[in-house]
Amino acid sequence: MMELYAKIIAIGLGFAQGLFGPALGAALFTLVKTSVLIMLIVAPLLGAVAYLTLLERKVIGYMQVRIGPNRVGPLGLLQPIADGIKLVFKEIIIPSGADKFLFVLAPVITLTVAMAAWAVVPFNKGVVLANIDAGLLYVMAITSMGVYGIIVAGWASNSKYAFLGAMRAAAQIVAYEIAMGFALVCVLMVSHSLNLSDIVNGQAKGHFADIGLNFLSWNWLPLAPMLLVYFISGVAETQRAPFDLAEGESEIVGFHVEYSGMLFGVFSMGEYANMILVATLTTIMFFGGWAAPLDSAIFNAIPGFIWLFAKVLCVLFLFLWFRATFPRYRYDQIMRLGWKVFIPLTIVWLVLIAAWMQTPFSIWR
Amino acid sequence: MNIEGVLFYFFAAILLLSALRVITARNPVHAALFLVLAFSTASAIWMLLRAEFLAIVLVLVYVGAVMVLFLFVVMMLDINLDRLREGFWSYLPLGATVGLLMVVEMVLVLGGKYFGLEHLPNPADPGAGYSNTKELGRLLYTDYVYAFELAAVILLVAIVAAIALTLRGRKDSKHQDPAKQVMVKRADRVRLVSMPSEKKEN
């Protein structure tokens, strides 16, 4: 697989350099290669986003003793496509007095940010678009820009309800970002690296990995409280139930109340893409990424990216399960959980881990 | 011109235009969003200088945190442009002085060859595999550890001061205590009464 890829790259580079000269050819080839690789990540991601909506409706349906969508195509498998066509042909209404440019820009920001973070996500050993040293920092920086989509949407709608919803959502995201950041700081401390591939590789070492029980060496065990904080913060960041009062479709209105048609659809796609991103990052940080849970011949024969997808699917299932299980939080309780519970907890655990790493009992050497 | 040069002029043009729009945009929200664009582009230029840690931290701190709070404030303000123009002439001397100082500083930096700055050698190429995250961390926590921690303490004092200035413990405000609400048990709220069934009297 890797040899084939290297061969294709070499042929393409030679072709481009023969056509445009050495310097310009190499630059143009890099541009084309990167664009193709980006397409290879984004296209399956958009497919996953579409089918995650179907999975959500099916899973919640079964949890509520219903069948869920089953009319469009076999088992309702064409439902996401029908939804997409419906949204595309709906009228986009822009409220009077709205800031037209920003009104259209806001959903684009949300989706772009959700996509851009995938640049540094490793799918398998060495399979990553940009293997940069500051990968974790990049993910944090990019996801922290997601809040602009919400604020701009609320402001540009020229509506009090949308504006108040945007304020609520933005305050919630800012609160949970801090706890999330601290949880990730613990991960980077024990990994000695900000590079996501190194973080995955670092989890394959340790006492349990030596005796073949890989899954006990992953970060979830020593950093269990951080896993909880990170995942719950991730649910809050993506505005999913039980923290979904940014949209709160049943009783309160949120920042995208004025949006219709495909503009609303793009917001929705951003939300689901963010869910997949948080699930993937949780897998990479705490569940060993593409690594097999046991060091045995059968498990190692399965390619790494299948392990990654399986783990991501399990984490995504939790998102859907939460939605069918928990009642929505009250706003003051959300704020209390973020500021008064998670942030002190993460700071204490950070100091604990730092102290642990300095003792002879440190397991991260 | 090589690729890096093309990228630099591309980002520099966006940076200058967006910075210009920050001070010329009539709508303060637009101005703040142009400032966000300026920060992001500046970060891209830092990336060209191989300062990837600083570039990403610029986005994380200024775009992700500072400007969000800034936008919060700007959006809530009902800004009257005529009222803002009133003070123009009284602020002009101070603004002009600051502007002049900045022009002088830029002349000193950009016209370096007239002031003998070209004798400074270019920094050596650190080569591949050089992590400036690691180097920055090493410097901050060894050579500059006191200055670094002092800065942290000053920021902490600022946080505490801001809270202390705005915190008023109002006696008459009613609020719920979520901790108590979370800890509540069924026995505190519901009392089951055992009642024998009674016969209907006719």
PDB file of C-alpha atoms in Angstrom, chain A residues 6-106:
ATOM      1  CA  ALA A   6       5.221   6.281  -3.034  1.00  0.00           C
ATOM      2  CA  LYS A   7       5.336   5.043  -6.637  1.00  0.00           C
ATOM      3  CA  ILE A   8       2.336   7.146  -7.678  1.00  0.00           C
ATOM      4  CA  ILE A   9       3.845  10.199  -5.983  1.00  0.00           C
ATOM      5  CA  ALA A  10       7.174   9.686  -7.747  1.00  0.00           C
ATOM      6  CA  ILE A  11       5.528   9.276 -11.180  1.00  0.00           C
ATOM      7  CA  GLY A  12       3.317  12.337 -10.662  1.00  0.00           C
ATOM      8  CA  LEU A  13       6.224  14.463  -9.493  1.00  0.00           C
ATOM      9  CA  GLY A  14       8.335  13.426 -12.474  1.00  0.00           C
ATOM     10  CA  PHE A  15       5.455  14.188 -14.854  1.00  0.00           C
ATOM     11  CA  ALA A  16       4.825  17.643 -13.366  1.00  0.00           C
ATOM     12  CA  GLN A  17       8.510  18.536 -13.343  1.00  0.00           C
ATOM     13  CA  GLY A  18       8.889  17.411 -16.946  1.00  0.00           C
ATOM     14  CA  LEU A  19       5.961  19.637 -17.904  1.00  0.00           C
ATOM     15  CA  PHE A  20       6.656  22.813 -15.881  1.00  0.00           C
ATOM     16  CA  GLY A  21      10.335  22.648 -14.929  1.00  0.00           C
ATOM     17  CA  PRO A  22      11.791  21.490 -11.595  1.00  0.00           C
ATOM     18  CA  ALA A  23      10.793  24.272  -9.160  1.00  0.00           C
ATOM     19  CA  LEU A  24       7.357  25.247 -10.473  1.00  0.00           C
ATOM     20  CA  GLY A  25       6.547  21.618 -11.262  1.00  0.00           C
ATOM     21  CA  ALA A  26       7.267  20.516  -7.689  1.00  0.00           C
ATOM     22  CA  ALA A  27       5.167  23.360  -6.274  1.00  0.00           C
ATOM     23  CA  LEU A  28       2.228  22.682  -8.602  1.00  0.00           C
ATOM     24  CA  PHE A  29       2.457  18.968  -7.900  1.00  0.00           C
ATOM     25  CA  THR A  30       2.329  19.592  -4.138  1.00  0.00           C
ATOM     26  CA  LEU A  31      -0.741  21.769  -4.663  1.00  0.00           C
ATOM     27  CA  VAL A  32      -2.548  19.129  -6.726  1.00  0.00           C
ATOM     28  CA  LYS A  33      -1.488  16.290  -4.429  1.00  0.00           C
ATOM     29  CA  THR A  34      -2.683  18.107  -1.315  1.00  0.00           C
ATOM     30  CA  SER A  35      -5.991  19.025  -2.956  1.00  0.00           C
ATOM     31  CA  VAL A  36      -6.597  15.402  -3.930  1.00  0.00           C
ATOM     32  CA  LEU A  37      -5.730  14.220  -0.416  1.00  0.00           C
ATOM     33  CA  ILE A  38      -8.062  16.828   1.097  1.00  0.00           C
ATOM     34  CA  MET A  39     -10.838  15.566  -1.178  1.00  0.00           C
ATOM     35  CA  LEU A  40     -10.076  12.013  -0.062  1.00  0.00           C
ATOM     36  CA  ILE A  41     -10.682  13.064   3.547  1.00  0.00           C
ATOM     37  CA  VAL A  42     -13.579  15.483   3.077  1.00  0.00           C
ATOM     38  CA  ALA A  43     -15.726  13.389   0.715  1.00  0.00           C
ATOM     39  CA  PRO A  44     -15.998  10.332   3.014  1.00  0.00           C
ATOM     40  CA  LEU A  45     -16.439  12.711   5.933  1.00  0.00           C
ATOM     41  CA  LEU A  46     -19.468  14.340   4.294  1.00  0.00           C
ATOM     42  CA  GLY A  47     -20.849  10.889   3.574  1.00  0.00           C
ATOM     43  CA  ALA A  48     -20.322   9.953   7.208  1.00  0.00           C
ATOM     44  CA  VAL A  49     -22.092  13.151   8.290  1.00  0.00           C
ATOM     45  CA  ALA A  50     -25.100  12.293   6.105  1.00  0.00           C
ATOM     46  CA  TYR A  51     -25.344   8.731   7.364  1.00  0.00           C
ATOM     47  CA  LEU A  52     -24.744   9.740  10.972  1.00  0.00           C
ATOM     48  CA  THR A  53     -28.070  11.595  10.813  1.00  0.00           C
ATOM     49  CA  LEU A  54     -29.739   8.388   9.647  1.00  0.00           C
ATOM     50  CA  LEU A  55     -27.953   6.369  12.333  1.00  0.00           C
ATOM     51  CA  GLU A  56     -29.087   8.861  14.938  1.00  0.00           C
ATOM     52  CA  ARG A  57     -32.724   8.631  13.881  1.00  0.00           C
ATOM     53  CA  LYS A  58     -32.573   4.849  13.708  1.00  0.00           C
ATOM     54  CA  VAL A  59     -30.819   4.406  17.063  1.00  0.00           C
ATOM     55  CA  ILE A  60     -33.078   6.842  18.881  1.00  0.00           C
ATOM     56  CA  GLY A  61     -36.030   5.248  17.167  1.00  0.00           C
ATOM     57  CA  TYR A  62     -35.170   1.789  18.448  1.00  0.00           C
ATOM     58  CA  MET A  63     -34.438   3.183  21.915  1.00  0.00           C
ATOM     59  CA  GLN A  64     -37.918   4.665  21.936  1.00  0.00           C
ATOM     60  CA  VAL A  65     -39.482   1.440  20.572  1.00  0.00           C
ATOM     61  CA  ARG A  66     -40.084   2.914  17.119  1.00  0.00           C
ATOM     62  CA  ILE A  67     -38.566   1.868  13.804  1.00  0.00           C
ATOM     63  CA  GLY A  68     -37.259   5.196  12.620  1.00  0.00           C
ATOM     64  CA  PRO A  69     -37.105   6.208   8.946  1.00  0.00           C
ATOM     65  CA  ASN A  70     -37.853   3.170   6.765  1.00  0.00           C
ATOM     66  CA  ARG A  71     -39.708   4.493   3.727  1.00  0.00           C
ATOM     67  CA  VAL A  72     -37.004   5.942   1.448  1.00  0.00           C
ATOM     68  CA  GLY A  73     -35.002   3.093  -0.029  1.00  0.00           C
ATOM     69  CA  PRO A  74     -34.356  -0.274   1.628  1.00  0.00           C
ATOM     70  CA  LEU A  75     -34.278   0.133   5.444  1.00  0.00           C
ATOM     71  CA  GLY A  76     -34.508   3.894   4.882  1.00  0.00           C
ATOM     72  CA  LEU A  77     -30.966   3.976   3.568  1.00  0.00           C
ATOM     73  CA  LEU A  78     -31.710   6.739   1.058  1.00  0.00           C
ATOM     74  CA  GLN A  79     -33.237   8.981   3.731  1.00  0.00           C
ATOM     75  CA  PRO A  80     -30.169  11.295   4.079  1.00  0.00           C
ATOM     76  CA  ILE A  81     -30.197  11.875   0.313  1.00  0.00           C
ATOM     77  CA  ALA A  82     -33.892  12.712   0.390  1.00  0.00           C
ATOM     78  CA  ASP A  83     -33.229  15.098   3.293  1.00  0.00           C
ATOM     79  CA  GLY A  84     -30.422  16.753   1.355  1.00  0.00           C
ATOM     80  CA  ILE A  85     -32.562  17.227  -1.766  1.00  0.00           C
ATOM     81  CA  LYS A  86     -35.370  18.642   0.340  1.00  0.00           C
ATOM     82  CA  LEU A  87     -33.066  21.148   2.023  1.00  0.00           C
ATOM     83  CA  VAL A  88     -31.481  22.244  -1.261  1.00  0.00           C
ATOM     84  CA  PHE A  89     -34.850  23.034  -2.818  1.00  0.00           C
ATOM     85  CA  LYS A  90     -36.202  24.921   0.172  1.00  0.00           C
ATOM     86  CA  GLU A  91     -36.250  28.681   0.020  1.00  0.00           C
ATOM     87  CA  ILE A  92     -33.511  30.516   1.875  1.00  0.00           C
ATOM     88  CA  ILE A  93     -35.142  33.402   3.665  1.00  0.00           C
ATOM     89  CA  ILE A  94     -32.895  36.249   4.728  1.00  0.00           C
ATOM     90  CA  PRO A  95     -34.593  38.429   7.359  1.00  0.00           C
ATOM     91  CA  SER A  96     -35.054  42.104   6.591  1.00  0.00           C
ATOM     92  CA  GLY A  97     -32.376  44.220   8.200  1.00  0.00           C
ATOM     93  CA  ALA A  98     -30.028  41.235   8.387  1.00  0.00           C
ATOM     94  CA  ASP A  99     -26.395  41.589   7.476  1.00  0.00           C
ATOM     95  CA  LYS A 100     -26.620  39.511   4.268  1.00  0.00           C
ATOM     96  CA  PHE A 101     -22.935  38.714   3.861  1.00  0.00           C
ATOM     97  CA  LEU A 102     -22.362  37.681   7.476  1.00  0.00           C
ATOM     98  CA  PHE A 103     -25.698  35.832   7.532  1.00  0.00           C
ATOM     99  CA  VAL A 104     -24.469  33.574   4.734  1.00  0.00           C
ATOM    100  CA  LEU A 105     -20.904  33.458   6.056  1.00  0.00           C
ATOM    101  CA  ALA A 106     -21.819  32.154   9.534  1.00  0.00           C
TER     102      ALA A 106
END
